[in-house]
Every structure is written in C-alpha cells, then in structure tokens.
C-alpha cells in the first residue's frame, strides 16, 4: 500500500490537465484500479485482519480521492488564469481611430444651395447628362446656327444626342411633363470642350426655374438677392443686362468681391465685383415650345457650382475638385468641424 501511495504521489504531481487526471483516477480508484484490486484480495483474509486491512484501504482510497479533487481544482484555477492572461487587453496600445469620410466640396456646395432654395419653396429635380440636341438647344430657343452649338464646345454622341452643355434642358423636361405652376432647382454635371485653370471639361451647374401667373423681374431679383446673401453672407448684389437665347430680358448677376470686399484685387480683375450667375425672364418661345398657356410666365437662372465653391471656400484652382487629393478633401470632412 505504501508503494502504491508513493507511486500515486509522484504521478499526480506531473498531471497538468483534466483528461490525464481522469485516467490517473481510474487507474487507482476505478473499477479495475489498483485500490479496487485490494478490496477484492480482502475476501481471503480472517475477519480481524479484514477490518484492519479494510480501514487502511479506505484511508488510502479517501486520501487519493482528496488529492484528485484538489488537483482538479488546481487545474481549473490554472486554466482560468491562463485564459484571463490570453484575453488581457493591452490598454497601452495606441487606439485605432475611426476615419470619417468627407463630403466632397462640390456635393457640400450643391446641398447648401439646394437647402436654401428648398427653404424658399423650390423643389429639386434631376435631369440626364446624356441629352437630346432638341432639349439642350432647339427647344431652348438656340437656333441651329448659334455659336454655342459649335462642335468646338459640345461633345456629340451622334447628330441628335450629346453630353449636355448646361443644366437648362431640365427646364424643358420638367415643363413638358408638368402643368404650371412649376418651381424647382436642378443640380448636375455638364460637359464642354474646355480645359484651363478655371475650366474643366466636366463641371457642375444648378438650374432654377419658376413659372406661374404674373411673375415679374422684381420676383427674380428678390429670390436671387435672398439666395446670394444666404449663401455668401451680407454681400452687395448687382444685375447687368446680358443676353441668353432662352430668356428675355436677360441679366448677369455680380456680387461684391469676397476676396477684397469690393476694394479691387486680382480675383475680381480690380472691378470690385464677381460675376456669379446668369438669369432672365423665360423667353416666350420656350414657353410656347412646351405648350404652356400665354397667361403663364416666369424666370430662370443658372450658375456654376465650382465657382460658388471656389469663392466660398477660397479655392484657387478648379482642378483641385477632380484630383481626389485626400489632403484637400479632408478639409471638408465633418471632423474638420464644418457641418453641412
Ligand atoms: N445655361 C446658361 C449657361 O450654361 C446659364 C443660364 C443663364 C441658365 C440664364 C439660365 C438662364 O436658366 O436664365 O451658361
């Protein structure tokens, strides 16, 4: 029995997991275990010795079972300890910062302009970038021989289809499908064969149209002055007579130079003013082309979004909008503290 106890003591020391412990247990106190074997030997002994022998075996059995229970608890503790160590979070590691995307300055400017016009009651409409010649030119009262139709300015897909050169065809699309009154702005991409520091072959415009009864030039002025001052702040606004085939009368609108506050600088060519949009009362021919009744009239306007964004955010090269330089774009992120 002593040698069995020694054997057990040395074996139990080297056990490190539950499975080996189970095997050890069954080899000593299991059905075919060494201790169980002693019990079987007892039968042949005289009664007196039997009692003494039985007590000793039970003592040994109890000892082994106790040791196994202790060892089992030790293993549990060790396994738990190791799991905790492996799960340990190293709070000294630098955090992984979530990167927030930035709204592109063009998108941001479009949304700002849309919001202003929506607050004045205008809807937002979208027209296609691939357009019929008929809507881009003809129905806007731009006759066949007009210089704006020159191959040099327009990307043609075929004789009748082109990449729209302005957002004005949206006027035709909406009016031909919607009975008056209509009141909307329409942002989007436009294309022209032009490329230098202030021109890109693709750029963005917003078109505006308001048609109802008894609309006057003063309504146009009121809406555009309100819009420009909501967008640029408290700037002077002036209207100059101009010409567009689809409006009569037509005007171009200037604001006091943002850069020099009207004193005269390089940006405003020392005039103190910056031209920002074209507008006018919708030409009767255009209204007739979409079969609007003679009692309806209204005004339209169009502006270049890149120009608005450049002036508002002090950007001096139009190419910056299209190069996708993350250092430039990040300056328009929400994280930079600017909200839409
Ligand atoms: N479509 C003109 C352009 O691209 C801009 C414009 C001027 C639009 C006057 C208008 C308008 O609706 O009334 O240059």
Tab-separated table of C-alpha atoms in Angstrom, residues 4-204:
chain	number	residue	atom	x	y	z
A	4	UNK	CA	1.111	2.450	-4.207
A	5	UNK	CA	0.705	5.683	-2.271
A	6	UNK	CA	4.238	6.752	-3.329
A	7	UNK	CA	3.518	5.859	-6.909
A	8	UNK	CA	0.300	7.892	-6.786
A	9	UNK	CA	2.027	10.884	-5.183
A	10	UNK	CA	4.690	11.045	-7.840
A	11	UNK	CA	2.222	10.555	-10.711
A	12	UNK	CA	-0.273	13.141	-9.508
A	13	UNK	CA	2.441	15.802	-9.394
A	14	UNK	CA	3.089	15.622	-13.108
A	15	UNK	CA	-0.606	15.776	-14.151
A	16	UNK	CA	-1.464	19.021	-15.923
A	17	UNK	CA	-4.876	18.508	-17.481
A	18	UNK	CA	-8.278	17.045	-16.703
A	19	UNK	CA	-8.007	14.166	-19.134
A	20	UNK	CA	-4.790	12.769	-17.591
A	21	UNK	CA	-6.266	13.301	-14.144
A	22	UNK	CA	-9.287	11.237	-15.125
A	23	UNK	CA	-7.045	8.439	-16.349
A	24	UNK	CA	-4.997	8.565	-13.177
A	25	UNK	CA	-8.153	8.392	-11.083
A	26	UNK	CA	-9.488	5.357	-12.880
A	27	UNK	CA	-6.126	3.527	-12.702
A	28	UNK	CA	-6.235	3.831	-8.898
A	29	UNK	CA	-9.814	4.013	-7.720
A	30	UNK	CA	-11.719	2.996	-10.912
A	31	UNK	CA	-13.412	-0.405	-11.407
A	32	UNK	CA	-10.167	-2.032	-12.464
A	33	UNK	CA	-7.982	0.249	-10.377
A	34	UNK	CA	-5.172	-0.728	-8.058
A	35	UNK	CA	-7.163	0.077	-4.912
A	36	UNK	CA	-10.214	-1.800	-6.071
A	37	UNK	CA	-7.921	-4.739	-6.613
A	38	UNK	CA	-7.031	-4.675	-2.852
A	39	UNK	CA	-10.686	-4.845	-1.893
A	40	UNK	CA	-11.007	-7.993	-3.952
A	41	UNK	CA	-7.988	-9.551	-2.140
A	42	UNK	CA	-9.656	-8.950	1.201
A	43	UNK	CA	-12.086	-11.838	0.825
A	44	UNK	CA	-9.470	-14.478	1.669
A	45	UNK	CA	-8.413	-12.835	4.993
A	46	UNK	CA	-9.523	-13.711	8.517
A	47	UNK	CA	-12.165	-11.355	9.987
A	48	UNK	CA	-9.792	-9.490	12.354
A	49	UNK	CA	-7.252	-8.692	9.686
A	50	UNK	CA	-10.094	-7.912	7.281
A	51	UNK	CA	-11.275	-4.981	9.392
A	52	UNK	CA	-7.785	-3.556	9.833
A	53	UNK	CA	-6.963	-4.100	6.167
A	54	UNK	CA	-10.270	-2.561	5.060
A	55	UNK	CA	-9.725	0.536	7.188
A	56	UNK	CA	-6.252	1.035	5.678
A	57	UNK	CA	-7.528	0.642	2.133
A	58	UNK	CA	-10.396	3.046	2.774
A	59	UNK	CA	-7.937	5.530	4.237
A	60	UNK	CA	-5.742	5.272	1.188
A	61	UNK	CA	-8.756	5.483	-1.116
A	62	UNK	CA	-10.005	8.580	0.713
A	63	UNK	CA	-6.533	10.131	0.509
A	64	UNK	CA	-6.302	9.507	-3.245
A	65	UNK	CA	-9.777	10.863	-3.882
A	66	UNK	CA	-8.997	14.007	-1.854
A	67	UNK	CA	-5.755	14.570	-3.726
A	68	UNK	CA	-7.528	14.147	-7.053
A	69	UNK	CA	-10.206	16.663	-6.040
A	70	UNK	CA	-7.509	19.134	-5.003
A	71	UNK	CA	-5.612	18.593	-8.213
A	72	UNK	CA	-8.817	19.080	-10.213
A	73	UNK	CA	-9.424	22.440	-8.539
A	74	UNK	CA	-5.811	23.399	-9.167
A	75	UNK	CA	-6.197	22.595	-12.872
A	76	UNK	CA	-9.444	24.628	-13.067
A	77	UNK	CA	-7.745	27.592	-11.483
A	78	UNK	CA	-4.763	27.312	-13.778
A	79	UNK	CA	-6.897	27.047	-16.953
A	80	UNK	CA	-8.927	30.081	-15.916
A	81	UNK	CA	-5.787	32.033	-15.098
A	82	UNK	CA	-4.262	31.227	-18.481
A	83	UNK	CA	-7.484	32.244	-20.324
A	84	UNK	CA	-7.531	35.553	-18.473
A	85	UNK	CA	-3.915	36.189	-19.367
A	86	UNK	CA	-4.577	35.468	-23.020
A	87	UNK	CA	-7.603	37.763	-23.092
A	88	UNK	CA	-5.692	40.558	-21.452
A	89	UNK	CA	-6.287	43.886	-23.234
A	90	UNK	CA	-3.181	45.953	-23.635
A	91	UNK	CA	-4.520	49.393	-22.846
A	92	UNK	CA	-1.177	50.961	-23.694
A	93	UNK	CA	-1.649	50.168	-27.431
A	94	UNK	CA	-2.484	53.259	-29.484
A	95	UNK	CA	-6.211	53.278	-30.393
A	96	UNK	CA	-7.360	52.568	-33.919
A	97	UNK	CA	-9.013	55.848	-34.934
A	98	UNK	CA	-12.237	55.640	-36.935
A	99	UNK	CA	-11.800	57.588	-40.116
A	100	UNK	CA	-14.841	59.548	-41.172
A	101	UNK	CA	-15.388	60.267	-44.831
A	102	UNK	CA	-15.595	63.819	-46.046
A	103	UNK	CA	-18.375	65.217	-48.165
A	104	UNK	CA	-16.849	66.385	-51.421
A	105	UNK	CA	-16.814	70.208	-51.547
A	106	UNK	CA	-18.915	70.105	-54.732
A	107	UNK	CA	-21.536	67.896	-53.066
A	108	UNK	CA	-21.411	70.096	-49.975
A	109	UNK	CA	-21.991	73.207	-52.081
A	110	UNK	CA	-24.851	71.542	-54.003
A	111	UNK	CA	-26.525	70.567	-50.728
A	112	UNK	CA	-26.098	74.069	-49.310
A	113	UNK	CA	-27.627	75.654	-52.408
A	114	UNK	CA	-30.472	73.104	-52.535
A	115	UNK	CA	-31.243	73.752	-48.865
A	116	UNK	CA	-31.524	77.481	-49.447
A	117	UNK	CA	-33.876	77.072	-52.409
A	118	UNK	CA	-35.917	74.412	-50.629
A	119	UNK	CA	-36.373	76.868	-47.761
A	120	UNK	CA	-37.810	79.287	-50.354
A	121	UNK	CA	-40.268	76.666	-51.631
A	122	UNK	CA	-38.378	75.232	-54.630
A	123	UNK	CA	-38.356	71.503	-55.432
A	124	UNK	CA	-35.232	69.601	-56.530
A	125	UNK	CA	-35.289	67.840	-59.920
A	126	UNK	CA	-32.631	65.793	-61.734
A	127	UNK	CA	-32.078	65.607	-65.495
A	128	UNK	CA	-29.913	63.219	-67.568
A	129	UNK	CA	-26.325	64.015	-68.564
A	130	UNK	CA	-26.751	62.431	-71.988
A	131	UNK	CA	-29.298	64.652	-73.669
A	132	UNK	CA	-31.137	65.214	-76.929
A	133	UNK	CA	-29.907	68.082	-79.081
A	134	UNK	CA	-33.541	69.106	-79.156
A	135	UNK	CA	-33.742	69.706	-75.387
A	136	UNK	CA	-30.200	71.033	-74.956
A	137	UNK	CA	-30.532	73.593	-77.777
A	138	UNK	CA	-33.563	73.637	-80.065
A	139	UNK	CA	-36.408	73.934	-77.571
A	140	UNK	CA	-34.369	76.418	-75.513
A	141	UNK	CA	-34.544	78.766	-78.471
A	142	UNK	CA	-30.947	78.155	-79.512
A	143	UNK	CA	-31.169	78.089	-83.290
A	144	UNK	CA	-29.098	75.775	-85.481
A	145	UNK	CA	-26.506	78.378	-86.424
A	146	UNK	CA	-25.949	79.637	-82.846
A	147	UNK	CA	-22.223	79.676	-81.865
A	148	UNK	CA	-22.944	77.683	-78.675
A	149	UNK	CA	-23.724	74.714	-80.908
A	150	UNK	CA	-20.303	74.781	-82.472
A	151	UNK	CA	-18.537	71.396	-82.485
A	152	UNK	CA	-15.723	73.031	-80.500
A	153	UNK	CA	-17.916	73.468	-77.442
A	154	UNK	CA	-20.076	70.379	-77.442
A	155	UNK	CA	-19.316	66.670	-77.075
A	156	UNK	CA	-21.678	64.999	-79.565
A	157	UNK	CA	-22.683	61.345	-79.276
A	158	UNK	CA	-24.382	61.464	-82.677
A	159	UNK	CA	-26.322	64.041	-84.702
A	160	UNK	CA	-29.200	64.124	-82.228
A	161	UNK	CA	-27.593	63.148	-78.941
A	162	UNK	CA	-24.896	64.926	-76.910
A	163	UNK	CA	-23.435	65.406	-73.434
A	164	UNK	CA	-25.482	68.301	-72.093
A	165	UNK	CA	-23.559	71.576	-72.134
A	166	UNK	CA	-25.706	73.111	-69.384
A	167	UNK	CA	-28.480	72.117	-66.954
A	168	UNK	CA	-31.051	74.238	-68.844
A	169	UNK	CA	-32.543	71.242	-70.758
A	170	UNK	CA	-34.011	70.151	-67.403
A	171	UNK	CA	-36.329	73.172	-67.777
A	172	UNK	CA	-37.749	71.625	-70.957
A	173	UNK	CA	-38.007	68.120	-69.484
A	174	UNK	CA	-39.922	69.280	-66.414
A	175	UNK	CA	-42.193	71.751	-68.225
A	176	UNK	CA	-43.187	69.350	-70.995
A	177	UNK	CA	-44.310	66.801	-68.376
A	178	UNK	CA	-45.711	69.115	-65.672
A	179	UNK	CA	-48.543	71.595	-65.960
A	180	UNK	CA	-47.750	75.042	-64.473
A	181	UNK	CA	-47.008	76.351	-61.907
A	182	UNK	CA	-43.507	74.862	-61.545
A	183	UNK	CA	-40.771	75.853	-59.168
A	184	UNK	CA	-37.535	73.875	-58.938
A	185	UNK	CA	-33.757	73.835	-58.922
A	186	UNK	CA	-31.789	71.129	-60.713
A	187	UNK	CA	-28.131	70.361	-59.954
A	188	UNK	CA	-25.867	68.153	-62.054
A	189	UNK	CA	-22.854	67.562	-64.262
A	190	UNK	CA	-22.387	69.351	-67.581
A	191	UNK	CA	-19.737	68.938	-70.297
A	192	UNK	CA	-17.872	71.317	-72.567
A	193	UNK	CA	-14.720	71.105	-74.654
A	194	UNK	CA	-12.824	73.473	-72.426
A	195	UNK	CA	-9.841	72.984	-70.107
A	196	UNK	CA	-7.648	75.501	-68.282
A	197	UNK	CA	-7.134	76.854	-64.758
A	198	UNK	CA	-10.755	77.982	-64.439
A	199	UNK	CA	-12.394	75.497	-66.860
A	200	UNK	CA	-12.812	71.740	-66.654
A	201	UNK	CA	-14.378	69.621	-69.460
A	202	UNK	CA	-16.851	68.359	-66.852
A	203	UNK	CA	-18.249	70.723	-64.261
A	204	UNK	CA	-21.435	71.276	-62.285
